[in-house]
PDB file of C-alpha atoms in Angstrom:
ATOM      1  CA  UNK P 357     -78.125  -3.596-196.376  1.00 71.00           C
ATOM      2  CA  UNK P 358     -76.694  -7.268-196.023  1.00 86.00           C
ATOM      3  CA  UNK P 359     -77.462  -8.798-192.729  1.00 88.00           C
ATOM      4  CA  UNK P 360     -75.805 -12.303-192.725  1.00 95.00           C
ATOM      5  CA  UNK P 361     -72.425 -13.548-191.610  1.00 95.00           C
ATOM      6  CA  UNK P 362     -70.368 -11.194-194.805  1.00 97.00           C
ATOM      7  CA  UNK P 363     -71.817  -8.335-192.837  1.00 96.00           C
ATOM      8  CA  UNK P 364     -68.851  -7.634-190.085  1.00 96.00           C
ATOM      9  CA  UNK P 365     -66.635  -8.646-193.213  1.00 97.00           C
ATOM     10  CA  UNK P 366     -67.909  -5.937-195.733  1.00 97.00           C
ATOM     11  CA  UNK P 367     -68.719  -3.157-192.988  1.00 96.00           C
ATOM     12  CA  UNK P 368     -64.709  -3.554-191.917  1.00 97.00           C
ATOM     13  CA  UNK P 369     -64.178  -3.865-195.690  1.00 97.00           C
ATOM     14  CA  UNK P 370     -65.956  -0.649-196.427  1.00 97.00           C
ATOM     15  CA  UNK P 371     -64.049   1.453-194.085  1.00 98.00           C
ATOM     16  CA  UNK P 372     -60.695   1.072-195.410  1.00 98.00           C
ATOM     17  CA  UNK P 373     -59.282   3.765-197.507  1.00 98.00           C
ATOM     18  CA  UNK P 374     -58.857   2.216-200.653  1.00 98.00           C
ATOM     19  CA  UNK P 375     -62.917   1.220-200.762  1.00 98.00           C
ATOM     20  CA  UNK P 376     -63.414   4.724-200.110  1.00 98.00           C
ATOM     21  CA  UNK P 377     -61.766   5.787-203.236  1.00 98.00           C
ATOM     22  CA  UNK P 378     -63.684   3.315-204.658  1.00 98.00           C
ATOM     23  CA  UNK P 379     -67.131   4.531-203.664  1.00 98.00           C
ATOM     24  CA  UNK P 380     -66.567   7.705-205.280  1.00 98.00           C
ATOM     25  CA  UNK P 381     -65.252   6.722-208.130  1.00 98.00           C
ATOM     26  CA  UNK P 382     -68.422   4.658-208.139  1.00 98.00           C
ATOM     27  CA  UNK P 383     -70.752   6.755-207.487  1.00 98.00           C
ATOM     28  CA  UNK P 384     -69.812   9.252-209.841  1.00 98.00           C
ATOM     29  CA  UNK P 385     -69.990   6.863-212.465  1.00 98.00           C
ATOM     30  CA  UNK P 386     -73.828   5.978-211.725  1.00 98.00           C
ATOM     31  CA  UNK P 387     -74.306   9.968-211.755  1.00 98.00           C
ATOM     32  CA  UNK P 388     -73.049  10.354-215.046  1.00 98.00           C
ATOM     33  CA  UNK P 389     -73.026   7.075-216.933  1.00 98.00           C
ATOM     34  CA  UNK P 390     -75.271   3.978-217.423  1.00 97.00           C
ATOM     35  CA  UNK P 391     -73.812   1.490-215.586  1.00 98.00           C
ATOM     36  CA  UNK P 392     -74.246  -2.253-214.460  1.00 98.00           C
ATOM     37  CA  UNK P 393     -75.887  -3.840-212.118  1.00 97.00           C
ATOM     38  CA  UNK P 394     -78.269  -1.579-211.194  1.00 96.00           C
ATOM     39  CA  UNK P 395     -76.760   0.112-207.500  1.00 96.00           C
ATOM     40  CA  UNK P 396     -78.603  -1.761-205.374  1.00 96.00           C
ATOM     41  CA  UNK P 397     -77.449  -5.048-206.753  1.00 96.00           C
ATOM     42  CA  UNK P 398     -73.703  -4.836-207.007  1.00 97.00           C
ATOM     43  CA  UNK P 399     -73.424  -6.882-203.722  1.00 97.00           C
ATOM     44  CA  UNK P 400     -75.694  -9.908-204.607  1.00 97.00           C
ATOM     45  CA  UNK P 401     -73.425 -12.260-204.680  1.00 98.00           C
ATOM     46  CA  UNK P 402     -72.586 -11.754-201.024  1.00 98.00           C
ATOM     47  CA  UNK P 403     -76.562 -11.267-200.289  1.00 97.00           C
ATOM     48  CA  UNK P 404     -77.354 -14.289-202.055  1.00 96.00           C
ATOM     49  CA  UNK P 405     -74.541 -16.812-200.934  1.00 97.00           C
ATOM     50  CA  UNK P 406     -73.708 -16.537-197.196  1.00 97.00           C
ATOM     51  CA  UNK P 407     -70.103 -16.751-196.297  1.00 97.00           C
ATOM     52  CA  UNK P 408     -70.457 -19.967-194.355  1.00 95.00           C
ATOM     53  CA  UNK P 409     -72.314 -21.626-196.674  1.00 97.00           C
ATOM     54  CA  UNK P 410     -69.777 -21.763-199.862  1.00 98.00           C
ATOM     55  CA  UNK P 411     -69.163 -25.026-201.185  1.00 98.00           C
ATOM     56  CA  UNK P 412     -67.760 -23.379-204.599  1.00 98.00           C
ATOM     57  CA  UNK P 413     -66.973 -20.083-205.397  1.00 98.00           C
ATOM     58  CA  UNK P 414     -66.804 -19.274-209.709  1.00 98.00           C
ATOM     59  CA  UNK P 415     -64.706 -16.052-210.438  1.00 96.00           C
ATOM     60  CA  UNK P 416     -65.916 -14.119-213.537  1.00 91.00           C
ATOM     61  CA  UNK P 417     -64.119 -10.828-215.348  1.00 91.00           C
ATOM     62  CA  UNK P 418     -67.070  -8.168-214.925  1.00 93.00           C
ATOM     63  CA  UNK P 419     -70.244  -7.789-215.052  1.00 95.00           C
ATOM     64  CA  UNK P 420     -72.500  -8.055-218.521  1.00 94.00           C
ATOM     65  CA  UNK P 421     -72.714  -4.532-220.228  1.00 94.00           C
ATOM     66  CA  UNK P 422     -75.691  -4.507-221.714  1.00 92.00           C
ATOM     67  CA  UNK P 423     -79.382  -3.970-220.645  1.00 90.00           C
ATOM     68  CA  UNK P 424     -81.296  -5.514-218.581  1.00 91.00           C
ATOM     69  CA  UNK P 425     -78.224  -8.638-218.209  1.00 94.00           C
ATOM     70  CA  UNK P 426     -76.057  -8.311-215.227  1.00 89.00           C
ATOM     71  CA  UNK P 427     -77.839  -8.499-211.624  1.00 95.00           C
ATOM     72  CA  UNK P 428     -74.633  -9.033-209.571  1.00 97.00           C
ATOM     73  CA  UNK P 429     -73.870 -12.516-209.826  1.00 98.00           C
ATOM     74  CA  UNK P 430     -71.134 -13.605-212.485  1.00 97.00           C
ATOM     75  CA  UNK P 431     -72.730 -15.254-215.546  1.00 97.00           C
ATOM     76  CA  UNK P 432     -75.982 -15.088-214.876  1.00 98.00           C
ATOM     77  CA  UNK P 433     -78.837 -13.051-216.149  1.00 97.00           C
ATOM     78  CA  UNK P 434     -82.050 -12.303-215.140  1.00 94.00           C
ATOM     79  CA  UNK P 435     -85.062 -14.534-216.497  1.00 94.00           C
ATOM     80  CA  UNK P 436     -86.288 -12.834-220.068  1.00 94.00           C
ATOM     81  CA  UNK P 437     -82.937 -12.488-220.967  1.00 96.00           C
ATOM     82  CA  UNK P 438     -81.085 -14.040-224.022  1.00 96.00           C
ATOM     83  CA  UNK P 439     -78.548 -16.304-222.785  1.00 97.00           C
ATOM     84  CA  UNK P 440     -74.972 -14.722-223.414  1.00 96.00           C
ATOM     85  CA  UNK P 441     -72.785 -16.673-225.009  1.00 97.00           C
ATOM     86  CA  UNK P 442     -70.250 -17.561-222.481  1.00 96.00           C
ATOM     87  CA  UNK P 443     -72.974 -18.921-220.698  1.00 98.00           C
ATOM     88  CA  UNK P 444     -74.339 -21.087-223.277  1.00 98.00           C
ATOM     89  CA  UNK P 445     -70.906 -22.427-223.186  1.00 98.00           C
ATOM     90  CA  UNK P 446     -70.852 -23.077-219.486  1.00 98.00           C
ATOM     91  CA  UNK P 447     -74.281 -24.821-220.396  1.00 98.00           C
ATOM     92  CA  UNK P 448     -72.680 -27.067-223.096  1.00 98.00           C
ATOM     93  CA  UNK P 449     -69.640 -28.444-220.892  1.00 98.00           C
ATOM     94  CA  UNK P 450     -72.697 -29.112-218.394  1.00 98.00           C
ATOM     95  CA  UNK P 451     -74.642 -31.053-220.915  1.00 98.00           C
ATOM     96  CA  UNK P 452     -71.125 -33.113-221.652  1.00 98.00           C
ATOM     97  CA  UNK P 453     -69.870 -33.267-218.179  1.00 98.00           C
ATOM     98  CA  UNK P 454     -72.855 -33.849-216.113  1.00 98.00           C
ATOM     99  CA  UNK P 455     -75.438 -34.878-218.528  1.00 98.00           C
ATOM    100  CA  UNK P 456     -77.457 -31.613-218.084  1.00 98.00           C
ATOM    101  CA  UNK P 457     -80.154 -30.256-220.819  1.00 98.00           C
ATOM    102  CA  UNK P 458     -79.599 -26.697-221.461  1.00 98.00           C
ATOM    103  CA  UNK P 459     -81.712 -24.763-220.061  1.00 98.00           C
ATOM    104  CA  UNK P 460     -84.056 -21.965-221.505  1.00 98.00           C
ATOM    105  CA  UNK P 461     -82.762 -19.086-219.425  1.00 98.00           C
ATOM    106  CA  UNK P 462     -79.858 -17.973-218.073  1.00 98.00           C
ATOM    107  CA  UNK P 463     -80.637 -17.366-214.188  1.00 98.00           C
ATOM    108  CA  UNK P 464     -78.284 -19.271-211.728  1.00 98.00           C
ATOM    109  CA  UNK P 465     -79.866 -18.533-208.800  1.00 98.00           C
ATOM    110  CA  UNK P 466     -80.216 -21.881-208.063  1.00 98.00           C
ATOM    111  CA  UNK P 467     -76.358 -22.157-207.955  1.00 98.00           C
ATOM    112  CA  UNK P 468     -76.151 -19.087-205.412  1.00 98.00           C
ATOM    113  CA  UNK P 469     -78.905 -21.560-203.340  1.00 97.00           C
ATOM    114  CA  UNK P 470     -76.788 -23.987-202.885  1.00 98.00           C
ATOM    115  CA  UNK P 471     -73.311 -22.183-201.531  1.00 98.00           C
ATOM    116  CA  UNK P 472     -72.163 -21.672-205.402  1.00 98.00           C
ATOM    117  CA  UNK P 473     -70.678 -18.099-205.036  1.00 98.00           C
ATOM    118  CA  UNK P 474     -71.088 -16.531-207.900  1.00 98.00           C
ATOM    119  CA  UNK P 475     -68.084 -13.404-207.912  1.00 98.00           C
ATOM    120  CA  UNK P 476     -66.812 -11.144-210.158  1.00 95.00           C
ATOM    121  CA  UNK P 477     -62.948  -9.839-209.681  1.00 94.00           C
ATOM    122  CA  UNK P 478     -64.775  -6.308-210.798  1.00 96.00           C
ATOM    123  CA  UNK P 479     -68.596  -5.337-209.911  1.00 98.00           C
ATOM    124  CA  UNK P 480     -69.451  -2.549-211.840  1.00 98.00           C
ATOM    125  CA  UNK P 481     -69.097  -1.707-215.428  1.00 98.00           C
ATOM    126  CA  UNK P 482     -70.270   1.287-217.972  1.00 98.00           C
ATOM    127  CA  UNK P 483     -73.115   0.019-220.474  1.00 97.00           C
ATOM    128  CA  UNK P 484     -70.892  -1.663-223.271  1.00 96.00           C
ATOM    129  CA  UNK P 485     -67.959  -0.775-222.551  1.00 97.00           C
ATOM    130  CA  UNK P 486     -66.465  -3.791-221.110  1.00 93.00           C
ATOM    131  CA  UNK P 487     -63.785  -3.612-218.142  1.00 94.00           C
ATOM    132  CA  UNK P 488     -64.639  -0.077-218.353  1.00 97.00           C
ATOM    133  CA  UNK P 489     -64.117   0.185-214.499  1.00 98.00           C
ATOM    134  CA  UNK P 490     -61.262  -2.166-214.054  1.00 96.00           C
ATOM    135  CA  UNK P 491     -58.145  -1.250-211.896  1.00 97.00           C
ATOM    136  CA  UNK P 492     -60.252   1.296-209.864  1.00 98.00           C
ATOM    137  CA  UNK P 493     -59.959  -0.820-206.455  1.00 98.00           C
ATOM    138  CA  UNK P 494     -62.458  -3.966-207.158  1.00 98.00           C
ATOM    139  CA  UNK P 495     -59.656  -6.096-207.906  1.00 96.00           C
ATOM    140  CA  UNK P 496     -58.446  -5.099-204.035  1.00 97.00           C
ATOM    141  CA  UNK P 497     -61.612  -5.903-202.280  1.00 98.00           C
ATOM    142  CA  UNK P 498     -62.542  -9.317-204.026  1.00 97.00           C
ATOM    143  CA  UNK P 499     -58.801  -9.972-203.340  1.00 98.00           C
ATOM    144  CA  UNK P 500     -59.940  -9.578-199.611  1.00 98.00           C
ATOM    145  CA  UNK P 501     -63.398 -12.210-200.413  1.00 98.00           C
ATOM    146  CA  UNK P 502     -61.131 -14.895-201.962  1.00 98.00           C
ATOM    147  CA  UNK P 503     -58.283 -14.581-199.151  1.00 98.00           C
ATOM    148  CA  UNK P 504     -61.574 -14.381-196.085  1.00 98.00           C
ATOM    149  CA  UNK P 505     -63.015 -17.413-197.978  1.00 98.00           C
ATOM    150  CA  UNK P 506     -59.716 -18.736-197.707  1.00 98.00           C
ATOM    151  CA  UNK P 507     -60.150 -18.804-194.431  1.00 97.00           C
ATOM    152  CA  UNK P 508     -62.587 -21.271-194.095  1.00 95.00           C
ATOM    153  CA  UNK P 509     -62.416 -24.602-192.361  1.00 93.00           C
ATOM    154  CA  UNK P 510     -64.680 -26.245-194.841  1.00 96.00           C
ATOM    155  CA  UNK P 511     -62.876 -26.790-198.084  1.00 98.00           C
ATOM    156  CA  UNK P 512     -64.114 -24.867-200.839  1.00 98.00           C
ATOM    157  CA  UNK P 513     -63.865 -25.702-204.706  1.00 98.00           C
ATOM    158  CA  UNK P 514     -62.646 -22.498-206.792  1.00 98.00           C
ATOM    159  CA  UNK P 515     -63.275 -22.161-210.223  1.00 98.00           C
ATOM    160  CA  UNK P 516     -60.823 -20.394-212.013  1.00 96.00           C
ATOM    161  CA  UNK P 517     -61.728 -19.249-215.755  1.00 93.00           C
ATOM    162  CA  UNK P 518     -59.630 -16.986-217.686  1.00 91.00           C
ATOM    163  CA  UNK P 519     -56.051 -15.019-216.948  1.00 89.00           C
ATOM    164  CA  UNK P 520     -57.953 -12.413-214.902  1.00 85.00           C
ATOM    165  CA  UNK P 521     -59.634 -15.036-212.683  1.00 90.00           C
ATOM    166  CA  UNK P 522     -56.791 -17.648-212.818  1.00 93.00           C
ATOM    167  CA  UNK P 523     -54.449 -14.387-211.267  1.00 92.00           C
ATOM    168  CA  UNK P 524     -56.073 -15.295-207.773  1.00 95.00           C
ATOM    169  CA  UNK P 525     -55.276 -18.655-207.457  1.00 96.00           C
ATOM    170  CA  UNK P 526     -52.130 -17.346-204.872  1.00 97.00           C
ATOM    171  CA  UNK P 527     -54.535 -16.218-202.570  1.00 98.00           C
ATOM    172  CA  UNK P 528     -55.580 -19.840-202.178  1.00 98.00           C
ATOM    173  CA  UNK P 529     -54.476 -22.836-200.148  1.00 98.00           C
ATOM    174  CA  UNK P 530     -54.252 -25.967-202.338  1.00 97.00           C
ATOM    175  CA  UNK P 531     -53.625 -28.538-199.780  1.00 97.00           C
ATOM    176  CA  UNK P 532     -56.903 -27.158-198.278  1.00 97.00           C
ATOM    177  CA  UNK P 533     -59.332 -26.132-200.985  1.00 98.00           C
ATOM    178  CA  UNK P 534     -59.905 -27.484-204.633  1.00 98.00           C
ATOM    179  CA  UNK P 535     -58.566 -25.204-207.456  1.00 98.00           C
ATOM    180  CA  UNK P 536     -59.772 -25.873-210.588  1.00 98.00           C
ATOM    181  CA  UNK P 537     -57.947 -23.671-213.911  1.00 97.00           C
ATOM    182  CA  UNK P 538     -58.997 -22.949-217.367  1.00 96.00           C
ATOM    183  CA  UNK P 539     -59.635 -20.901-220.298  1.00 95.00           C
ATOM    184  CA  UNK P 540     -62.567 -18.365-219.922  1.00 94.00           C
ATOM    185  CA  UNK P 541     -65.851 -20.236-221.528  1.00 97.00           C
ATOM    186  CA  UNK P 542     -66.061 -17.512-224.117  1.00 95.00           C
ATOM    187  CA  UNK P 543     -66.471 -17.880-227.650  1.00 97.00           C
ATOM    188  CA  UNK P 544     -62.588 -16.818-228.086  1.00 95.00           C
ATOM    189  CA  UNK P 545     -61.131 -18.976-225.739  1.00 96.00           C
ATOM    190  CA  UNK P 546     -63.562 -21.780-225.361  1.00 97.00           C
ATOM    191  CA  UNK P 547     -61.993 -24.427-227.598  1.00 98.00           C
ATOM    192  CA  UNK P 548     -58.847 -24.237-226.012  1.00 97.00           C
ATOM    193  CA  UNK P 549     -59.513 -26.046-222.892  1.00 97.00           C
ATOM    194  CA  UNK P 550     -62.839 -25.297-221.357  1.00 98.00           C
ATOM    195  CA  UNK P 551     -65.002 -27.787-223.352  1.00 98.00           C
ATOM    196  CA  UNK P 552     -63.853 -30.889-221.723  1.00 98.00           C
ATOM    197  CA  UNK P 553     -62.567 -29.406-218.335  1.00 98.00           C
ATOM    198  CA  UNK P 554     -65.142 -31.635-216.651  1.00 98.00           C
ATOM    199  CA  UNK P 555     -65.012 -28.806-213.763  1.00 98.00           C
ATOM    200  CA  UNK P 556     -68.589 -29.453-212.276  1.00 98.00           C
ATOM    201  CA  UNK P 557     -68.285 -33.342-212.001  1.00 98.00           C
ATOM    202  CA  UNK P 558     -64.992 -32.555-210.422  1.00 98.00           C
ATOM    203  CA  UNK P 559     -65.639 -30.125-207.767  1.00 98.00           C
ATOM    204  CA  UNK P 560     -68.843 -32.645-206.915  1.00 98.00           C
ATOM    205  CA  UNK P 561     -66.691 -35.313-206.529  1.00 98.00           C
ATOM    206  CA  UNK P 562     -64.454 -33.190-203.850  1.00 98.00           C
ATOM    207  CA  UNK P 563     -67.171 -32.409-202.141  1.00 98.00           C
ATOM    208  CA  UNK P 564     -68.113 -36.119-201.771  1.00 98.00           C
ATOM    209  CA  UNK P 565     -64.921 -36.994-200.903  1.00 98.00           C
ATOM    210  CA  UNK P 566     -65.427 -34.300-197.941  1.00 98.00           C
ATOM    211  CA  UNK P 567     -68.769 -35.118-196.492  1.00 98.00           C
ATOM    212  CA  UNK P 568     -70.395 -31.958-198.539  1.00 98.00           C
ATOM    213  CA  UNK P 569     -73.491 -32.211-200.238  1.00 98.00           C
ATOM    214  CA  UNK P 570     -72.919 -32.183-204.364  1.00 98.00           C
ATOM    215  CA  UNK P 571     -74.345 -28.961-206.269  1.00 98.00           C
ATOM    216  CA  UNK P 572     -77.428 -29.518-208.417  1.00 98.00           C
ATOM    217  CA  UNK P 573     -75.941 -28.245-211.625  1.00 98.00           C
ATOM    218  CA  UNK P 574     -79.608 -28.263-213.498  1.00 98.00           C
ATOM    219  CA  UNK P 575     -80.758 -25.695-214.038  1.00 98.00           C
ATOM    220  CA  UNK P 576     -84.374 -25.932-214.777  1.00 98.00           C
ATOM    221  CA  UNK P 577     -86.777 -24.672-217.215  1.00 98.00           C
ATOM    222  CA  UNK P 578     -88.834 -21.448-216.147  1.00 96.00           C
TER     223      UNK P 578
END
């Protein structure tokens, strides 16, 4: 059970008819297939980044679909797991934009602890079958989460990378929040606008302009 400021919202969402159908599907999937992330980590993003602490939202597509990779936060992998190509490209952009060195791990927990909400549009996936749980109800759940974050009085930076993430932009009040959009950092698209987008420095500039502590983007070596 998650016990923080997300708890009342989650309890209400879990009671909705669409979510009950989703939960039934996900339970059956865990019973009959190899599903990632592990069941107890599905809501890690909500557990590690409390509602009132959110400064930046990074939205991914769905979890990594390889063994030991996904742990419930988009783009992040557990310590000791090889850094996936999309995250390698994120690190390359960070080096160019913020001068960060490229670390030896892909564990993004330090971002979450600073208020970076690492949310996937879909929170579960079958092993080796990307997007296999799309269209089952998770998109409604994460739409509602984005809408709830949009209600915050404190300005938030939304980083929307790729077509799936950018669809969420219509849920966000651009007069209050900063919306940064570009292509996905995947090797298939990163050269079409992700590299050189400077989203990390733009986010910190926005936070500072609103009297908020900027994000320390450097992930340290482990």
